[in-house]
mmCIF file with all atom_site columns, C-alpha atoms and ligand atoms in Angstrom:
data_model
loop_
_atom_site.group_PDB
_atom_site.id
_atom_site.type_symbol
_atom_site.label_atom_id
_atom_site.label_alt_id
_atom_site.label_comp_id
_atom_site.label_asym_id
_atom_site.label_entity_id
_atom_site.label_seq_id
_atom_site.pdbx_PDB_ins_code
_atom_site.Cartn_x
_atom_site.Cartn_y
_atom_site.Cartn_z
_atom_site.occupancy
_atom_site.B_iso_or_equiv
_atom_site.pdbx_formal_charge
_atom_site.auth_seq_id
_atom_site.auth_comp_id
_atom_site.auth_asym_id
_atom_site.auth_atom_id
_atom_site.pdbx_PDB_model_num
ATOM   1   C CA  . MET A 1 1   ? 83.222  116.023 82.828  1.00 84.00 ? 17  MET A CA  1
ATOM   2   C CA  . ALA A 1 2   ? 84.171  115.670 79.199  1.00 96.00 ? 18  ALA A CA  1
ATOM   3   C CA  . TYR A 1 3   ? 87.784  115.865 77.975  1.00 98.00 ? 19  TYR A CA  1
ATOM   4   C CA  . ASP A 1 4   ? 88.629  119.329 76.588  1.00 97.00 ? 20  ASP A CA  1
ATOM   5   C CA  . GLN A 1 5   ? 90.455  118.705 73.254  1.00 97.00 ? 21  GLN A CA  1
ATOM   6   C CA  . ASN A 1 6   ? 91.693  122.350 73.277  1.00 97.00 ? 22  ASN A CA  1
ATOM   7   C CA  . ASN A 1 7   ? 93.685  122.029 76.523  1.00 98.00 ? 23  ASN A CA  1
ATOM   8   C CA  . VAL A 1 8   ? 97.401  123.010 76.253  1.00 98.00 ? 24  VAL A CA  1
ATOM   9   C CA  . PHE A 1 9   ? 98.726  119.477 76.677  1.00 98.00 ? 25  PHE A CA  1
ATOM   10  C CA  . ALA A 1 10  ? 96.433  118.201 73.915  1.00 98.00 ? 26  ALA A CA  1
ATOM   11  C CA  . LYS A 1 11  ? 98.023  120.895 71.670  1.00 98.00 ? 27  LYS A CA  1
ATOM   12  C CA  . ILE A 1 12  ? 101.557 119.875 72.779  1.00 98.00 ? 28  ILE A CA  1
ATOM   13  C CA  . LEU A 1 13  ? 100.717 116.237 71.962  1.00 98.00 ? 29  LEU A CA  1
ATOM   14  C CA  . CYS A 1 14  ? 99.539  117.020 68.471  1.00 97.00 ? 30  CYS A CA  1
ATOM   15  C CA  . GLY A 1 15  ? 102.519 119.336 67.865  1.00 97.00 ? 31  GLY A CA  1
ATOM   16  C CA  . GLU A 1 16  ? 100.435 122.524 67.680  1.00 98.00 ? 32  GLU A CA  1
ATOM   17  C CA  . ILE A 1 17  ? 102.311 123.964 70.623  1.00 97.00 ? 33  ILE A CA  1
ATOM   18  C CA  . PRO A 1 18  ? 106.083 123.277 71.040  1.00 98.00 ? 34  PRO A CA  1
ATOM   19  C CA  . CYS A 1 19  ? 107.649 121.724 74.111  1.00 98.00 ? 35  CYS A CA  1
ATOM   20  C CA  . ASN A 1 20  ? 111.077 121.073 75.445  1.00 98.00 ? 36  ASN A CA  1
ATOM   21  C CA  . LYS A 1 21  ? 110.971 117.314 75.002  1.00 98.00 ? 37  LYS A CA  1
ATOM   22  C CA  . VAL A 1 22  ? 112.772 114.950 77.387  1.00 98.00 ? 38  VAL A CA  1
ATOM   23  C CA  . TYR A 1 23  ? 111.366 111.599 76.228  1.00 98.00 ? 39  TYR A CA  1
ATOM   24  C CA  . GLU A 1 24  ? 108.674 110.059 73.955  1.00 98.00 ? 40  GLU A CA  1
ATOM   25  C CA  . ASP A 1 25  ? 107.425 106.650 73.209  1.00 98.00 ? 41  ASP A CA  1
ATOM   26  C CA  . ASP A 1 26  ? 104.204 104.992 72.041  1.00 98.00 ? 42  ASP A CA  1
ATOM   27  C CA  . HIS A 1 27  ? 102.443 105.679 75.362  1.00 98.00 ? 43  HIS A CA  1
ATOM   28  C CA  . ALA A 1 28  ? 103.840 108.876 76.794  1.00 98.00 ? 44  ALA A CA  1
ATOM   29  C CA  . LEU A 1 29  ? 105.537 112.255 76.212  1.00 98.00 ? 45  LEU A CA  1
ATOM   30  C CA  . ALA A 1 30  ? 107.774 113.975 78.748  1.00 99.00 ? 46  ALA A CA  1
ATOM   31  C CA  . PHE A 1 31  ? 108.823 117.589 78.626  1.00 99.00 ? 47  PHE A CA  1
ATOM   32  C CA  . HIS A 1 32  ? 110.145 120.363 80.882  1.00 98.00 ? 48  HIS A CA  1
ATOM   33  C CA  . ASP A 1 33  ? 107.532 122.368 82.734  1.00 98.00 ? 49  ASP A CA  1
ATOM   34  C CA  . ILE A 1 34  ? 107.384 125.947 81.416  1.00 98.00 ? 50  ILE A CA  1
ATOM   35  C CA  . ASN A 1 35  ? 107.386 127.325 84.999  1.00 98.00 ? 51  ASN A CA  1
ATOM   36  C CA  . PRO A 1 36  ? 109.682 125.089 86.946  1.00 98.00 ? 52  PRO A CA  1
ATOM   37  C CA  . GLN A 1 37  ? 109.195 124.714 90.702  1.00 97.00 ? 53  GLN A CA  1
ATOM   38  C CA  . ALA A 1 38  ? 112.438 122.848 91.260  1.00 98.00 ? 54  ALA A CA  1
ATOM   39  C CA  . PRO A 1 39  ? 115.831 122.527 89.502  1.00 98.00 ? 55  PRO A CA  1
ATOM   40  C CA  . VAL A 1 40  ? 114.335 119.483 87.686  1.00 98.00 ? 56  VAL A CA  1
ATOM   41  C CA  . HIS A 1 41  ? 110.631 119.817 86.853  1.00 98.00 ? 57  HIS A CA  1
ATOM   42  C CA  . VAL A 1 42  ? 109.420 117.495 84.097  1.00 99.00 ? 58  VAL A CA  1
ATOM   43  C CA  . LEU A 1 43  ? 105.846 116.648 83.117  1.00 99.00 ? 59  LEU A CA  1
ATOM   44  C CA  . VAL A 1 44  ? 104.893 113.190 81.785  1.00 99.00 ? 60  VAL A CA  1
ATOM   45  C CA  . ILE A 1 45  ? 101.592 112.855 79.927  1.00 99.00 ? 61  ILE A CA  1
ATOM   46  C CA  . PRO A 1 46  ? 99.856  109.831 78.444  1.00 98.00 ? 62  PRO A CA  1
ATOM   47  C CA  . LYS A 1 47  ? 99.073  109.727 74.742  1.00 98.00 ? 63  LYS A CA  1
ATOM   48  C CA  . GLY A 1 48  ? 95.379  109.631 75.082  1.00 98.00 ? 64  GLY A CA  1
ATOM   49  C CA  . GLU A 1 49  ? 92.407  111.816 76.112  1.00 98.00 ? 65  GLU A CA  1
ATOM   50  C CA  . TYR A 1 50  ? 92.369  111.435 79.964  1.00 98.00 ? 66  TYR A CA  1
ATOM   51  C CA  . ILE A 1 51  ? 91.632  114.199 82.408  1.00 98.00 ? 67  ILE A CA  1
ATOM   52  C CA  . SER A 1 52  ? 93.029  112.772 85.587  1.00 98.00 ? 68  SER A CA  1
ATOM   53  C CA  . MET A 1 53  ? 94.517  109.680 87.257  1.00 98.00 ? 69  MET A CA  1
ATOM   54  C CA  . ALA A 1 54  ? 91.004  108.556 88.239  1.00 97.00 ? 70  ALA A CA  1
ATOM   55  C CA  . ASP A 1 55  ? 89.832  108.839 84.598  1.00 98.00 ? 71  ASP A CA  1
ATOM   56  C CA  . PHE A 1 56  ? 92.966  107.199 83.239  1.00 98.00 ? 72  PHE A CA  1
ATOM   57  C CA  . THR A 1 57  ? 93.014  104.199 85.605  1.00 98.00 ? 73  THR A CA  1
ATOM   58  C CA  . ALA A 1 58  ? 89.278  103.634 85.096  1.00 98.00 ? 74  ALA A CA  1
ATOM   59  C CA  . ASN A 1 59  ? 89.183  104.030 81.327  1.00 98.00 ? 75  ASN A CA  1
ATOM   60  C CA  . ALA A 1 60  ? 92.540  103.614 79.632  1.00 98.00 ? 76  ALA A CA  1
ATOM   61  C CA  . PRO A 1 61  ? 93.550  100.249 78.115  1.00 98.00 ? 77  PRO A CA  1
ATOM   62  C CA  . ALA A 1 62  ? 95.996  98.228  80.246  1.00 98.00 ? 78  ALA A CA  1
ATOM   63  C CA  . ASP A 1 63  ? 98.938  98.552  77.890  1.00 98.00 ? 79  ASP A CA  1
ATOM   64  C CA  . LEU A 1 64  ? 98.659  102.355 78.003  1.00 98.00 ? 80  LEU A CA  1
ATOM   65  C CA  . VAL A 1 65  ? 98.472  102.394 81.828  1.00 98.00 ? 81  VAL A CA  1
ATOM   66  C CA  . VAL A 1 66  ? 101.543 100.178 82.084  1.00 98.00 ? 82  VAL A CA  1
ATOM   67  C CA  . GLY A 1 67  ? 103.368 102.051 79.341  1.00 98.00 ? 83  GLY A CA  1
ATOM   68  C CA  . PHE A 1 68  ? 102.711 105.389 80.881  1.00 98.00 ? 84  PHE A CA  1
ATOM   69  C CA  . MET A 1 69  ? 103.809 104.376 84.361  1.00 98.00 ? 85  MET A CA  1
ATOM   70  C CA  . ARG A 1 70  ? 106.964 102.766 83.019  1.00 98.00 ? 86  ARG A CA  1
ATOM   71  C CA  . ALA A 1 71  ? 107.665 105.970 81.127  1.00 98.00 ? 87  ALA A CA  1
ATOM   72  C CA  . VAL A 1 72  ? 107.441 107.903 84.352  1.00 98.00 ? 88  VAL A CA  1
ATOM   73  C CA  . GLY A 1 73  ? 109.927 105.628 86.027  1.00 98.00 ? 89  GLY A CA  1
ATOM   74  C CA  . LYS A 1 74  ? 112.314 105.676 83.038  1.00 98.00 ? 90  LYS A CA  1
ATOM   75  C CA  . VAL A 1 75  ? 112.305 109.461 82.731  1.00 98.00 ? 91  VAL A CA  1
ATOM   76  C CA  . ALA A 1 76  ? 113.177 109.862 86.447  1.00 98.00 ? 92  ALA A CA  1
ATOM   77  C CA  . ARG A 1 77  ? 115.868 107.237 86.170  1.00 98.00 ? 93  ARG A CA  1
ATOM   78  C CA  . ASP A 1 78  ? 117.319 108.778 82.989  1.00 98.00 ? 94  ASP A CA  1
ATOM   79  C CA  . LEU A 1 79  ? 117.382 112.208 84.630  1.00 98.00 ? 95  LEU A CA  1
ATOM   80  C CA  . GLY A 1 80  ? 119.602 110.727 87.317  1.00 98.00 ? 96  GLY A CA  1
ATOM   81  C CA  . LEU A 1 81  ? 117.031 111.221 90.068  1.00 98.00 ? 97  LEU A CA  1
ATOM   82  C CA  . ASP A 1 82  ? 116.867 107.687 91.489  1.00 97.00 ? 98  ASP A CA  1
ATOM   83  C CA  . GLY A 1 83  ? 119.903 108.138 93.696  1.00 97.00 ? 99  GLY A CA  1
ATOM   84  C CA  . PRO A 1 84  ? 119.287 111.537 95.203  1.00 98.00 ? 100 PRO A CA  1
ATOM   85  C CA  . GLY A 1 85  ? 115.525 111.083 95.159  1.00 98.00 ? 101 GLY A CA  1
ATOM   86  C CA  . TYR A 1 86  ? 112.632 112.968 93.741  1.00 98.00 ? 102 TYR A CA  1
ATOM   87  C CA  . ARG A 1 87  ? 108.841 113.573 94.086  1.00 98.00 ? 103 ARG A CA  1
ATOM   88  C CA  . THR A 1 88  ? 105.984 112.755 91.742  1.00 98.00 ? 104 THR A CA  1
ATOM   89  C CA  . ILE A 1 89  ? 102.749 114.704 91.933  1.00 98.00 ? 105 ILE A CA  1
ATOM   90  C CA  . SER A 1 90  ? 99.535  114.399 89.953  1.00 98.00 ? 106 SER A CA  1
ATOM   91  C CA  . ASN A 1 91  ? 96.998  117.097 90.644  1.00 98.00 ? 107 ASN A CA  1
ATOM   92  C CA  . ALA A 1 92  ? 93.334  116.335 90.023  1.00 97.00 ? 108 ALA A CA  1
ATOM   93  C CA  . GLY A 1 93  ? 90.429  118.673 90.407  1.00 96.00 ? 109 GLY A CA  1
ATOM   94  C CA  . PRO A 1 94  ? 89.823  122.046 92.029  1.00 95.00 ? 110 PRO A CA  1
ATOM   95  C CA  . ASN A 1 95  ? 91.184  121.290 95.537  1.00 95.00 ? 111 ASN A CA  1
ATOM   96  C CA  . SER A 1 96  ? 94.533  120.320 93.942  1.00 96.00 ? 112 SER A CA  1
ATOM   97  C CA  . HIS A 1 97  ? 94.738  123.463 91.750  1.00 95.00 ? 113 HIS A CA  1
ATOM   98  C CA  . GLN A 1 98  ? 94.921  121.279 88.602  1.00 98.00 ? 114 GLN A CA  1
ATOM   99  C CA  . GLU A 1 99  ? 95.393  123.794 85.825  1.00 98.00 ? 115 GLU A CA  1
ATOM   100 C CA  . VAL A 1 100 ? 95.592  121.568 82.765  1.00 98.00 ? 116 VAL A CA  1
ATOM   101 C CA  . PRO A 1 101 ? 92.788  118.995 82.314  1.00 98.00 ? 117 PRO A CA  1
ATOM   102 C CA  . HIS A 1 102 ? 94.972  116.336 80.710  1.00 98.00 ? 118 HIS A CA  1
ATOM   103 C CA  . LEU A 1 103 ? 96.525  113.806 83.099  1.00 98.00 ? 119 LEU A CA  1
ATOM   104 C CA  . HIS A 1 104 ? 100.113 114.638 83.877  1.00 98.00 ? 120 HIS A CA  1
ATOM   105 C CA  . ILE A 1 105 ? 102.660 113.543 86.455  1.00 98.00 ? 121 ILE A CA  1
ATOM   106 C CA  . HIS A 1 106 ? 105.065 116.193 87.688  1.00 98.00 ? 122 HIS A CA  1
ATOM   107 C CA  . ILE A 1 107 ? 108.593 114.809 88.350  1.00 98.00 ? 123 ILE A CA  1
ATOM   108 C CA  . LEU A 1 108 ? 110.344 117.221 90.756  1.00 98.00 ? 124 LEU A CA  1
ATOM   109 C CA  . GLY A 1 109 ? 113.935 116.945 91.919  1.00 98.00 ? 125 GLY A CA  1
ATOM   110 C CA  . GLY A 1 110 ? 117.446 118.292 91.838  1.00 98.00 ? 126 GLY A CA  1
ATOM   111 C CA  . LYS A 1 111 ? 117.548 119.535 95.453  1.00 98.00 ? 127 LYS A CA  1
ATOM   112 C CA  . PRO A 1 112 ? 116.091 118.571 98.833  1.00 97.00 ? 128 PRO A CA  1
ATOM   113 C CA  . LEU A 1 113 ? 112.365 119.346 98.394  1.00 96.00 ? 129 LEU A CA  1
ATOM   114 C CA  . GLY A 1 114 ? 111.304 119.882 101.968 1.00 92.00 ? 130 GLY A CA  1
ATOM   115 C CA  . PRO A 1 115 ? 108.033 118.700 103.395 1.00 92.00 ? 131 PRO A CA  1
ATOM   116 C CA  . MET A 1 116 ? 105.420 117.289 100.975 1.00 89.00 ? 132 MET A CA  1
ATOM   117 C CA  . LEU A 1 117 ? 102.734 119.896 101.991 1.00 87.00 ? 133 LEU A CA  1
ATOM   118 C CA  . ASP A 1 118 ? 102.547 122.847 104.338 1.00 76.00 ? 134 ASP A CA  1
ATOM   119 C CA  . GLN A 1 119 ? 101.127 121.946 107.667 1.00 77.00 ? 135 GLN A CA  1
ATOM   120 C CA  . THR A 1 120 ? 98.495  124.673 107.956 1.00 78.00 ? 136 THR A CA  1
ATOM   121 C CA  . PHE A 1 121 ? 95.448  122.516 107.402 1.00 75.00 ? 137 PHE A CA  1
HETATM 122 P P1  . 5GP B 2 .   ? 98.741  121.387 87.214  1.00 91.56 ? 215 5GP B P1  1
HETATM 123 O O1  . 5GP B 2 .   ? 98.550  122.591 88.132  1.00 91.56 ? 215 5GP B O1  1
HETATM 124 O O2  . 5GP B 2 .   ? 97.671  121.234 86.213  1.00 91.56 ? 215 5GP B O2  1
HETATM 125 O O3  . 5GP B 2 .   ? 99.062  120.182 87.948  1.00 91.56 ? 215 5GP B O3  1
HETATM 126 O O4  . 5GP B 2 .   ? 100.099 121.716 86.422  1.00 91.56 ? 215 5GP B O4  1
HETATM 127 C C1  . 5GP B 2 .   ? 100.129 122.167 85.194  1.00 91.56 ? 215 5GP B C1  1
HETATM 128 C C2  . 5GP B 2 .   ? 101.590 122.516 84.855  1.00 91.56 ? 215 5GP B C2  1
HETATM 129 O O5  . 5GP B 2 .   ? 101.703 122.750 83.433  1.00 91.56 ? 215 5GP B O5  1
HETATM 130 C C3  . 5GP B 2 .   ? 102.155 123.806 85.564  1.00 91.56 ? 215 5GP B C3  1
HETATM 131 O O6  . 5GP B 2 .   ? 103.251 123.414 86.324  1.00 91.56 ? 215 5GP B O6  1
HETATM 132 C C4  . 5GP B 2 .   ? 102.476 124.707 84.407  1.00 91.56 ? 215 5GP B C4  1
HETATM 133 O O7  . 5GP B 2 .   ? 103.679 125.441 84.674  1.00 91.56 ? 215 5GP B O7  1
HETATM 134 C C5  . 5GP B 2 .   ? 102.671 123.809 83.227  1.00 91.56 ? 215 5GP B C5  1
HETATM 135 N N1  . 5GP B 2 .   ? 102.333 124.322 81.897  1.00 91.56 ? 215 5GP B N1  1
HETATM 136 C C6  . 5GP B 2 .   ? 101.228 125.087 81.591  1.00 91.56 ? 215 5GP B C6  1
HETATM 137 N N2  . 5GP B 2 .   ? 101.219 125.399 80.287  1.00 91.56 ? 215 5GP B N2  1
HETATM 138 C C7  . 5GP B 2 .   ? 102.407 124.892 79.759  1.00 91.56 ? 215 5GP B C7  1
HETATM 139 C C8  . 5GP B 2 .   ? 102.995 124.930 78.509  1.00 91.56 ? 215 5GP B C8  1
HETATM 140 O O8  . 5GP B 2 .   ? 102.467 125.472 77.525  1.00 91.56 ? 215 5GP B O8  1
HETATM 141 N N3  . 5GP B 2 .   ? 104.124 124.264 78.298  1.00 91.56 ? 215 5GP B N3  1
HETATM 142 C C9  . 5GP B 2 .   ? 104.713 123.609 79.358  1.00 91.56 ? 215 5GP B C9  1
HETATM 143 N N4  . 5GP B 2 .   ? 105.940 122.953 79.070  1.00 91.56 ? 215 5GP B N4  1
HETATM 144 N N5  . 5GP B 2 .   ? 104.233 123.560 80.632  1.00 91.56 ? 215 5GP B N5  1
HETATM 145 C C10 . 5GP B 2 .   ? 103.088 124.202 80.820  1.00 91.56 ? 215 5GP B C10 1
#
């Protein structure tokens, strides 16, 4: 599957669509989710055209992989989530309900989050 350069996060990255920015460096951009599912719900995206974690880890240069993962950890730390705890999620493909085909990690926290998934499978 080819990367869709018109996806909403590509437009946020190039400044065409605004975001409520939390953090930015050479490798990553973090911003608040427009439809939060927890008191803290931040998305971290890499600066590059990658659809999913599988695509990113197979094809991104090592400095970008490291820089992106460090950014995820830093954002969670800076949001004060290390002590109380938090959850990271990265959806990929139809079974996960991935909506935006640009790799993103959801950082969720700010309250006890309950079980990871419902148990109805
Ligand atoms: P996915 O289902 O792909 O893992 O998650 C996509 C997330 O992006 C959703 O939580 C959705 O609320 C968020 N989102 C979609 N469009 C926008 C937008 O234009 N701005 C922001 N900040 N978040 C968005």
